[in-house]
XYZ file of C-alpha atoms in Angstrom:
555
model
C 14.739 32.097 17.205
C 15.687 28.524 16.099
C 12.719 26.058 16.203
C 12.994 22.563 15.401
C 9.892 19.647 16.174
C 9.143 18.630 19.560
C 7.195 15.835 20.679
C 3.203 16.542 21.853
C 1.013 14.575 23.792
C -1.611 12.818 21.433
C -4.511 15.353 20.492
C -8.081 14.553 20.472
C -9.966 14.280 16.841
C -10.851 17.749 15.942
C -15.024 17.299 16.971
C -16.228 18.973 13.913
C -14.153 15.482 11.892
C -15.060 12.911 14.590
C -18.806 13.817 13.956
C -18.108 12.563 10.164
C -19.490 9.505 9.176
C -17.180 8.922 6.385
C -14.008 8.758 8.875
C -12.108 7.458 5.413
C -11.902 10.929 3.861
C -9.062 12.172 6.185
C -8.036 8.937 7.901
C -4.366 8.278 8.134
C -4.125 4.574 7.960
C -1.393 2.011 9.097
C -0.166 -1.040 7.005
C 1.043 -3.777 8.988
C 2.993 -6.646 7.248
C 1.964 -9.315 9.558
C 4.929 -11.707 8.966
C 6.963 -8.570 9.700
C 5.223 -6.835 12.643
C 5.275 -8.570 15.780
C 6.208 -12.643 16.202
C 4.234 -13.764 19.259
C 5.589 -17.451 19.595
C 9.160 -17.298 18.834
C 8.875 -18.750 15.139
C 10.421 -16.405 13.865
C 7.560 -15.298 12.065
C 5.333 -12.621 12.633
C 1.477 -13.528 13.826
C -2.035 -11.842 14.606
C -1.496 -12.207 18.347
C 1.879 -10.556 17.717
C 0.320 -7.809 15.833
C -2.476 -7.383 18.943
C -0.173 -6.869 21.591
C 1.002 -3.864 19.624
C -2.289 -2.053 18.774
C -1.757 -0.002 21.595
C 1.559 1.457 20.064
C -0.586 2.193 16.773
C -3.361 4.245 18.693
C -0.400 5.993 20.771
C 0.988 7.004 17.479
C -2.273 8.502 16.167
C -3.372 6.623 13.392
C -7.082 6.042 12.498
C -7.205 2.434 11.078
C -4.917 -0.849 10.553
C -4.812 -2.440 6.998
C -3.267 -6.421 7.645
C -1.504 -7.606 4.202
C -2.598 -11.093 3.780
C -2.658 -13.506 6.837
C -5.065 -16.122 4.984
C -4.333 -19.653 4.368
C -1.277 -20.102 1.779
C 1.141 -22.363 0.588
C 3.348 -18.740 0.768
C 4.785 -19.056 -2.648
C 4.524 -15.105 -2.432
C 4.218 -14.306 0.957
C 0.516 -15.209 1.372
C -0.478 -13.247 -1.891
C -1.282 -16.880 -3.302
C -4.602 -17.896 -1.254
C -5.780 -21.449 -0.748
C -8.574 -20.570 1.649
C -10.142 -17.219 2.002
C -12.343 -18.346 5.302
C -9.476 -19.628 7.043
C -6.397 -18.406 8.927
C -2.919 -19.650 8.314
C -1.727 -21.516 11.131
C 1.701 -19.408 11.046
C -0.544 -16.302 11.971
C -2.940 -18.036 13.978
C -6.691 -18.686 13.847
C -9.617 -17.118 13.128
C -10.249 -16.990 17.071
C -6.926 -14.774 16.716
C -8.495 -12.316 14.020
C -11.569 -11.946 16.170
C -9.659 -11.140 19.114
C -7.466 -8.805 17.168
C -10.378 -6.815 15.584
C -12.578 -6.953 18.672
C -9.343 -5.325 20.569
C -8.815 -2.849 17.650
C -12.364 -1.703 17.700
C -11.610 -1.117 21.734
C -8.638 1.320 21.179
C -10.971 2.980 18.322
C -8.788 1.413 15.783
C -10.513 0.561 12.428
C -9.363 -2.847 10.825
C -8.877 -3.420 6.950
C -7.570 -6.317 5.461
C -6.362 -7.671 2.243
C -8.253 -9.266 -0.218
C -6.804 -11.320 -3.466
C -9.440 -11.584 -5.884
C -7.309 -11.865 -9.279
C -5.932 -14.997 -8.662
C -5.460 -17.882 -6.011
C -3.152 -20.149 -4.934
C -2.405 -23.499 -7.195
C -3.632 -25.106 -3.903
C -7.351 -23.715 -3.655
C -9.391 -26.581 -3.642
C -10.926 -25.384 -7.320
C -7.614 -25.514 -8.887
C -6.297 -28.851 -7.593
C -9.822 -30.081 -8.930
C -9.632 -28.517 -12.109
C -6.275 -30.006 -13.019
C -7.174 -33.532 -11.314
C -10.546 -33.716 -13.421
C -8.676 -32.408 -16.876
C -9.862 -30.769 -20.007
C -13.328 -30.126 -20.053
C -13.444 -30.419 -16.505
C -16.374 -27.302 -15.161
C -13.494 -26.254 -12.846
C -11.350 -25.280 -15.470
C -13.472 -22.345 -16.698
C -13.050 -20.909 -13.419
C -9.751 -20.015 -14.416
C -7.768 -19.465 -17.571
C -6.946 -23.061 -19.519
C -6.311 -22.742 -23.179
C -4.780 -25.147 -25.349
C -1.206 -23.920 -27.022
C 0.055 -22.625 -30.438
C 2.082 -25.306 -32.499
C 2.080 -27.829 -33.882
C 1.378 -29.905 -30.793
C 0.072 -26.854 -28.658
C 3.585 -26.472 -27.408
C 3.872 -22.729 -27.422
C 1.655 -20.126 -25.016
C -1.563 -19.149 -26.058
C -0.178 -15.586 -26.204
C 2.625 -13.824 -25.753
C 1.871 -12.042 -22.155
C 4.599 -12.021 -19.711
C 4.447 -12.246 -16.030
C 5.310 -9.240 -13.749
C 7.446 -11.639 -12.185
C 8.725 -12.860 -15.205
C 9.006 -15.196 -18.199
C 5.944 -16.009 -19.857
C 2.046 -15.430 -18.007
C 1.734 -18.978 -19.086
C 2.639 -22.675 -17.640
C 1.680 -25.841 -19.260
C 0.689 -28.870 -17.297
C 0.746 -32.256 -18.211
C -2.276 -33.480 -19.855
C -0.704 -30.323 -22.515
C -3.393 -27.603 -21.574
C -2.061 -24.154 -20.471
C -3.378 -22.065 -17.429
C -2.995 -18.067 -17.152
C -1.071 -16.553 -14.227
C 0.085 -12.981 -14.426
C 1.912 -13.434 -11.249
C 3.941 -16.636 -10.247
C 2.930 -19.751 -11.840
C 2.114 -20.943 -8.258
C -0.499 -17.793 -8.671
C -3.717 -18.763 -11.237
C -5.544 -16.027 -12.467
C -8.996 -16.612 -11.966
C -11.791 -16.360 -15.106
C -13.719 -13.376 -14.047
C -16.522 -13.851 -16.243
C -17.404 -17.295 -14.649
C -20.653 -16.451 -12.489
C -19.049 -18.705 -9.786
C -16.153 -16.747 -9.109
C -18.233 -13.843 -8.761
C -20.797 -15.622 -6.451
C -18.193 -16.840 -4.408
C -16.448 -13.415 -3.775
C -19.457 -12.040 -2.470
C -19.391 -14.446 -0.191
C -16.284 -13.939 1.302
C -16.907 -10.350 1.572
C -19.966 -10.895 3.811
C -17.824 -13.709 5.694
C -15.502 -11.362 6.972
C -17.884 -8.400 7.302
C -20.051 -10.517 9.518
C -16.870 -10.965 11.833
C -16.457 -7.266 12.138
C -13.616 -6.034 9.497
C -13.953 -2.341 8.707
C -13.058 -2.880 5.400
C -10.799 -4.549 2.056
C -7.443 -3.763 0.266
C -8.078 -5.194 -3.201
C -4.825 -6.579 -4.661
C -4.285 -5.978 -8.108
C -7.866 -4.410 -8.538
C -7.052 -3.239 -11.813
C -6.407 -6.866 -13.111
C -9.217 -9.321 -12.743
C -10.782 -8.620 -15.873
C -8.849 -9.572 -19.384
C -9.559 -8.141 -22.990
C -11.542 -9.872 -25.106
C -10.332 -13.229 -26.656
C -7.122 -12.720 -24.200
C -5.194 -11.230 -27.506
C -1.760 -11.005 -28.607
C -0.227 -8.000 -27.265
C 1.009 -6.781 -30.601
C 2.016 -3.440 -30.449
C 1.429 -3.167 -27.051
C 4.439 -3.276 -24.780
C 5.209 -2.631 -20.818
C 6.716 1.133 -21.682
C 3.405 1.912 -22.615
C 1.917 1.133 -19.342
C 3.009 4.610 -18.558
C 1.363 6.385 -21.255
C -2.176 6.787 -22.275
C -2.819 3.169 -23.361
C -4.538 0.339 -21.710
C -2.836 -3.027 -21.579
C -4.934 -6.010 -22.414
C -4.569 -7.556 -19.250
C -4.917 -4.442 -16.627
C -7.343 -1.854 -16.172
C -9.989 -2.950 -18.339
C -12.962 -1.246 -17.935
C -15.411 -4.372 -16.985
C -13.867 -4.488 -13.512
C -15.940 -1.670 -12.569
C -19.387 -3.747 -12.869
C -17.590 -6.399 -10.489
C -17.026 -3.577 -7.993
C -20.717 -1.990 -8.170
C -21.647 -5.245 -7.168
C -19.316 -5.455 -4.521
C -20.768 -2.358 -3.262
C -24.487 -3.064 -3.148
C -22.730 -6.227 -0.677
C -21.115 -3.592 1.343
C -24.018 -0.927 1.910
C -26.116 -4.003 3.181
C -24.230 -3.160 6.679
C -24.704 -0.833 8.863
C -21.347 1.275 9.904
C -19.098 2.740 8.190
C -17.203 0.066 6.127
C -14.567 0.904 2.747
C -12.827 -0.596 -0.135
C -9.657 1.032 -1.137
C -8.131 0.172 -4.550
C -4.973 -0.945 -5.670
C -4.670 -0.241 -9.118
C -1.950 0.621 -10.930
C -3.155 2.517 -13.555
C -1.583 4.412 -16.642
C -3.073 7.925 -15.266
C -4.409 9.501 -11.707
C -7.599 10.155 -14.240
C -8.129 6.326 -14.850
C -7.630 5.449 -11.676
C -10.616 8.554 -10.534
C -12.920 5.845 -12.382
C -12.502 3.068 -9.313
C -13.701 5.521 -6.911
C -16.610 6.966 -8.220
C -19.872 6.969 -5.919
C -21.189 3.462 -6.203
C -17.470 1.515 -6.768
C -14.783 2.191 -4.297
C -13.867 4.558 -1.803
C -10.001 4.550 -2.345
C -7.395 4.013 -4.548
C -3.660 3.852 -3.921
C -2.343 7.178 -5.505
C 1.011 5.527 -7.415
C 1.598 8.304 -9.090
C 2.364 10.353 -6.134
C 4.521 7.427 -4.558
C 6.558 7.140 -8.028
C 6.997 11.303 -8.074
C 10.730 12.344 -7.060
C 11.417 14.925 -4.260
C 11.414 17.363 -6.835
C 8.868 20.383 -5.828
C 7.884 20.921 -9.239
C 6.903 17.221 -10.773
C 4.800 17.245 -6.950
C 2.900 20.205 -7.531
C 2.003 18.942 -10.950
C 0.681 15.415 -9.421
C -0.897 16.720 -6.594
C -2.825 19.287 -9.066
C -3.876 16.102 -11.585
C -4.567 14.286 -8.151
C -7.248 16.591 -6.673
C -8.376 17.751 -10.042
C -8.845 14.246 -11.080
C -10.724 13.309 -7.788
C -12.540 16.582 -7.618
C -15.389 15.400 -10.342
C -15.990 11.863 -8.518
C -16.646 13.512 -4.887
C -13.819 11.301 -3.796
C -10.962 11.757 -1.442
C -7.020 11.671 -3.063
C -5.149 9.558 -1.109
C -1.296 10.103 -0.655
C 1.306 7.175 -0.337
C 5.185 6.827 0.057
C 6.203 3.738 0.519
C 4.305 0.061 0.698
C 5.455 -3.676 1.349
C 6.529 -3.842 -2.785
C 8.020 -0.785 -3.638
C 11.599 0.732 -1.950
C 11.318 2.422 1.275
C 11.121 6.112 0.487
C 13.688 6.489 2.636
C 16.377 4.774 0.362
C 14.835 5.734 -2.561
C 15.024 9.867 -1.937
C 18.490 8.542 -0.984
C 19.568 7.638 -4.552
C 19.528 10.132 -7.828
C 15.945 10.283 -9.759
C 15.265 7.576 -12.529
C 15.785 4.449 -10.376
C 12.770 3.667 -10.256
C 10.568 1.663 -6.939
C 13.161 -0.910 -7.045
C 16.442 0.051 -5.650
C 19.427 -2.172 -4.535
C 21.963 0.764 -3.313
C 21.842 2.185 0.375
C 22.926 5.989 -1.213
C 23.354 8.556 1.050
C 21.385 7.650 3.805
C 21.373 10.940 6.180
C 20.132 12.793 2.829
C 17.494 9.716 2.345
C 16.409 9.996 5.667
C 16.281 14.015 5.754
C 14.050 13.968 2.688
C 11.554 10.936 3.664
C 10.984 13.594 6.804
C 10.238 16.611 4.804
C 8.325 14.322 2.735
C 6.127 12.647 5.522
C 4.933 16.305 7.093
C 4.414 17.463 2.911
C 2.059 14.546 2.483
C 0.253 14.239 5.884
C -0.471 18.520 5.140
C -1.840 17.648 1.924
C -5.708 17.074 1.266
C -7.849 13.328 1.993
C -6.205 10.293 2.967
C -2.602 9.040 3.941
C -1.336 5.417 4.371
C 1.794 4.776 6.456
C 3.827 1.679 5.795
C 4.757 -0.422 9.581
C 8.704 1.259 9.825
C 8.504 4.440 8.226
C 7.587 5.580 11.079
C 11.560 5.140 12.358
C 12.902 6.339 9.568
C 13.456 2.575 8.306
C 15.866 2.142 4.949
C 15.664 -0.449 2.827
C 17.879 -3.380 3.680
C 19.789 -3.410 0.485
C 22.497 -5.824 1.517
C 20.497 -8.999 1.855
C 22.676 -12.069 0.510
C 20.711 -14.267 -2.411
C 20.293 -17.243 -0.191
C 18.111 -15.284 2.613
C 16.242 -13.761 -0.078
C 12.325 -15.118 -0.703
C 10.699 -12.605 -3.062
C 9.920 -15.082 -5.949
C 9.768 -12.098 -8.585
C 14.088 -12.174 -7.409
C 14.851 -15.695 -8.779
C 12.768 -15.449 -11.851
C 14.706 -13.087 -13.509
C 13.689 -10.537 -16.019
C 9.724 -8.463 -14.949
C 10.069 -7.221 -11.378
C 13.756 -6.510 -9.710
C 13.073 -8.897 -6.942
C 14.222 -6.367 -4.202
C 10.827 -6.452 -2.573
C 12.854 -8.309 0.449
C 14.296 -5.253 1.859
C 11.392 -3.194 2.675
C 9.965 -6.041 4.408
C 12.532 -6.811 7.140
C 10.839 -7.238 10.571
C 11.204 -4.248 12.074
C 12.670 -3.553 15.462
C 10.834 -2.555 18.535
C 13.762 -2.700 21.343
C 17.541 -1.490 20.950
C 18.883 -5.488 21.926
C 17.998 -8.872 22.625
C 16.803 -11.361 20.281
C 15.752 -9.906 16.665
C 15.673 -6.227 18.419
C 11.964 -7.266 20.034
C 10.717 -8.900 17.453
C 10.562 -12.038 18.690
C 12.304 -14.780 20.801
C 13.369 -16.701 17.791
C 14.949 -14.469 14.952
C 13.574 -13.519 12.500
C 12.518 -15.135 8.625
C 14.559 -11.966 7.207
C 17.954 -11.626 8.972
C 18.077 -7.815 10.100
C 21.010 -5.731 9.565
C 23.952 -5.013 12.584
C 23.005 -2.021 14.496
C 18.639 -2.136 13.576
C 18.314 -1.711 17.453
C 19.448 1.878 17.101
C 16.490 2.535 15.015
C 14.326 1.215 17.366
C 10.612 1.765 18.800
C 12.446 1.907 22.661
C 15.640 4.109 21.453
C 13.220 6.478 19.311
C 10.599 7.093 22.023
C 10.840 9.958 24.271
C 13.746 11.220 22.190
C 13.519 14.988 20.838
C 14.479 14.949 17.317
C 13.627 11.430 16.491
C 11.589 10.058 12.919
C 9.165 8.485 15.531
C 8.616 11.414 17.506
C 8.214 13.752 14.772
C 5.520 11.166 13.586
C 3.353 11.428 16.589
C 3.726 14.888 16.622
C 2.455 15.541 13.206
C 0.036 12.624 13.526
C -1.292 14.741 16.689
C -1.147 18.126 15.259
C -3.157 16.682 11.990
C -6.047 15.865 14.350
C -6.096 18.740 15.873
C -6.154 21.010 13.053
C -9.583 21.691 11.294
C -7.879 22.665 8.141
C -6.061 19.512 7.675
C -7.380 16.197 6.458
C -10.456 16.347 4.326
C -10.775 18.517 1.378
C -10.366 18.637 -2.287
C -7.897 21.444 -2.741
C -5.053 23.817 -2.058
C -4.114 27.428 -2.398
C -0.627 27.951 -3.734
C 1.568 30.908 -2.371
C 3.971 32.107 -4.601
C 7.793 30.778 -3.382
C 11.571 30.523 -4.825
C 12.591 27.903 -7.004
C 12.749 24.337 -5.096
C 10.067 25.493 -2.613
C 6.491 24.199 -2.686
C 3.999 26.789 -0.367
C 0.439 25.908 -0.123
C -3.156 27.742 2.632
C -5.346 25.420 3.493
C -7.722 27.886 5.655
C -5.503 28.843 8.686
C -2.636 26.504 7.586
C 0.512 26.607 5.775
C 2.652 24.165 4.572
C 6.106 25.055 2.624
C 8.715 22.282 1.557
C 11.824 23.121 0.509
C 13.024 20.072 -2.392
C 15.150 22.497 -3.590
C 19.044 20.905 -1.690
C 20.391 24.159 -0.522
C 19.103 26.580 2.364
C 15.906 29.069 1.360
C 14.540 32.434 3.051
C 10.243 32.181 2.886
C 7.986 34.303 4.756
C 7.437 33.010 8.821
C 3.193 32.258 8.007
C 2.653 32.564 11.666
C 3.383 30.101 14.663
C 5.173 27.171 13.606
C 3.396 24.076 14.339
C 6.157 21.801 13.421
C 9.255 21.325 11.330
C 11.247 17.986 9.906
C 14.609 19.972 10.706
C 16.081 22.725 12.489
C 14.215 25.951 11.290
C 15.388 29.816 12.140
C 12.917 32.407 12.459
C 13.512 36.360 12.990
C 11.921 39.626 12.026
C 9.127 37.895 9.989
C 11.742 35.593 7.919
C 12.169 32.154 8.054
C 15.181 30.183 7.178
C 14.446 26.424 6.481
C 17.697 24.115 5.675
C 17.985 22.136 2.481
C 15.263 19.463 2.567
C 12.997 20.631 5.192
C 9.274 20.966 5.673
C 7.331 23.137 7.640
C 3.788 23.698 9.828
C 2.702 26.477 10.132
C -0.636 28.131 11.556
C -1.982 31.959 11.226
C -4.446 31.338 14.498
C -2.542 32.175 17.518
């Protein structure tokens, strides 16, 4: 009997989940670029009342929650990751009126809404920083941030020797010959997190945007607001060692958790059921267990999962460290492939191992997309939380192509640090097979899209057996309606040939086969779902090269 995935109508929560107060535990949430989602107005650009007139595509797909990347008011020197105003709305995403609407209609379609929040550093247009350099040294504003005067003779070298992550140095000098800290773009100052004002005024934003209803934060760079001690040289430190066991002086030091206790006392002031959720890029899965423990976060972005290879053996080993590192905090892993910085999964599975995140060759595309599949049902089987990235869903690639005058990822024309290719996994993605920017929009769009995107689309996907987007919903549908999937803090390996992960949870089996050629496992039972074309007979299964499987021992 040959079985391959078939599109099912959208299952109720299981009840014994939906009666869960802590919905975060197994929630599959969706991350909407906003600039790349839905343009309402024909700017080109993407906008909240763009993204609203789609939240009834995200609760037909199944998802539990929407996180928006940032939509706040912004020069856009990075793509609204440089804030000038945290209480206001950019005009080129709307109003706050728009946000209201959007969460108000979000909460109506029993969506969840999460949004972005940049606490390690604003824009060089927030009103403290134009103050601070208008008033000059020893202005009060200044210690808000990082000034220092230089090394040299006439203070014409960097305090230190930190580089950006967008690179060149983490320093730029302004004119009255003081320097100001900015681990980012220079447009990007870090703030001075031991100034009781910055902290103050955090709070405050938190409980602006929890009074208008938000479900919860993202916290950008939450591993980064606090510095070392005396901001020192990093000597012997360098980036390789980011990946070890050591701590850089800059990231993932451990007074960021007392900022984050404190954030949480703010949050369990309201009622409901509201989150934080981490992103910290941290040298270890057990470092990054200490942002989540009971009175921090709820969340953290598991990057050690999204940087593992389709390679069955390095994933069992992170997904052990993952739940055994999570297991001791009572929190929930959380599994991610792809995000608005990092390659689409789809491109990267494409290439050979070693590439890294940041990849600038299409590879072989029908083995990319073949893998992200098997990949998407592996992660949505495994235990907690999963994010999906807005186009994943369709099987997306990254646009590799891209020509260096459409390109605006300022980490691209800064040279060494960061590859720059953050542009292609943030193409506005497309909903209908023609017409202008493939549904988009009226007006193009602010990232040309590739010839033939249409084919990829929401319209030409929907409906069709076979399709990334169907086998989405139908995983999405069959994860709800499964009590042994979603919450839970571990798994029960079967044994399996080489290339071929096999893990019980309860009643359910999952097997993935990394291994590139064709494998014979056991049949566990009926066959919920498969990312390919899967042959079953006298007990046997035969799954193709790059293929995962559902399966379930209840009849």
């Amino acid at each position: 009997m040959t079985q391959q995935h078939s599109a099912i109508a959208p299952a109720p929560k299981n009840p014994a989940k939906a009666k869960r107060g802590d919905w975060w535990r197994d929630a599959v949430i969706y991350q909407v670029y906003p600039r790349s989602f839905a343009d309402s107005n024909g700017d080109g650009m993407g906008d909240l009342e763009g993204v609203r007139s789609r939240l009834p595509y995200l609760r037909d797909l199944g998802v539990d929650a929407v996180w928006l990347s940032p939509f706040y008011a912004s020069p856009q020197a990075d793509a609204g990751y440089d804030v000038a105003d945290y209480r206001a709305v950019d005009p080129m995403f709307g109003s706050l009126l728009d946000a209201d609407a959007l969460i108000r209609d979000a909460h109506g379609l029993g969506l969840r809404v999460i949004v972005d929040l940049v606490p390690n550093h604003s824009s060089d247009q927030h009103d403290w920083f134009k103050r601070a350099l208008r008033e000059g040294p020893g202005s009060p504003l200044r210690e808000r941030y990082h000034f220092r005067p230089g090394k040299g003779e006439h203070g014409e070298l960097p305090p230190n020797d930190w580089e950006s992550v967008f690179g060149g140095p983490a320093w730029t000098r302004v004119p009255d010959g003081e320097w100001y800290l900015h681990l980012f773009a220079p447009e990007q100052p870090d703030f001075n997190w031991e100034h009781p004002a910055v902290g103050d005024e955090f709070r405050s934003v938190l409980r602006f945007w929890f009074d208008i209803g938000i479900d919860g934060f993202r916290i950008d760079v939450a591993h980064g607001l606090v510095k070392a001690e005396g901001l020192p040289d990093l000597g012997s430190h360098d980036q390789a060692k980011l990946l070890g066991n050591d701590v850089m002086p800059f990231f993932d030091q451990d007074g960021v958790h007392d900022i984050y206790r404190q954030w949480r006392l703010v949050l369990d002031e309201y009622a409901g059921e509201r989150i934080f959720v981490a992103e910290a890029w941290t040298p270890t899965v057990e470092r990054t267990a200490n942002y989540v423990r009971p009175d921090e976060l709820h969340q953290a972005f598991n990057f050690q999962y999204l940087t593992t290879y389709w390679d069955a053996k390095e994933l069992r080993t992170v997904v052990d460290r993952t739940l055994e590192a999570m297991r001791p905090v009572g929190a929930p892993a959380t599994w991610v492939l792809s995000n608005h910085d990092v390659t689409r999964h789809t491109t990267r599975f494409a290439n050979p191992p070693g590439l890294g995140t940041q990849i600038r060759l299409a590879g072989d595309r029908e083995l990319g997309l073949r893998r992200a599949r098997a990949a998407t049902l592996l992660m949505l089987a495994l235990p907690g939380s999963a994010y999906i990235y807005q186009g994943e869903e369709l099987g997306l690639p990254d646009v590799v192509d891209l020509s260096d005058e459409v390109r605006q990822d300022p980490a691209y024309f800064r040279g060494a640090g960061q590859d720059g290719f953050r542009d292609g996994c943030r193409v506005p993605i497309p909903w209908t097979r023609a017409g202008s920017s493939y549904g988009f929009g009226d007006g193009g769009s602010w990232l040309p899209q590739p010839e033939g995107w249409g084919e990829l689309s929401i319209e030409a996907q929907t409906g069709t057996a076979g399709s990334t987007l169907e086998l989405y919903r139908a995983a999405l549908a069959a994860r709800r309606a499964q009590p042994d999937l979603g919450a839970g803090d571990s798994v029960e390996w079967l044994r399996a040939p080489e290339g071929v992960l096999a893990f019980r949870r309860g009643e359910f089996v999952c097997v993935a086969n990394t291994s590139g050629e064709s494998v014979t496992t056991s049949a566990y039972g009926r066959l919920l779902l498969a990312s390919g074309e899967v042959t079953e007979a006298d007990g046997e299964a035969k799954l193709p090269a790059d293929t995962t499987v559902w399966w379930t021992t209840t009849p």
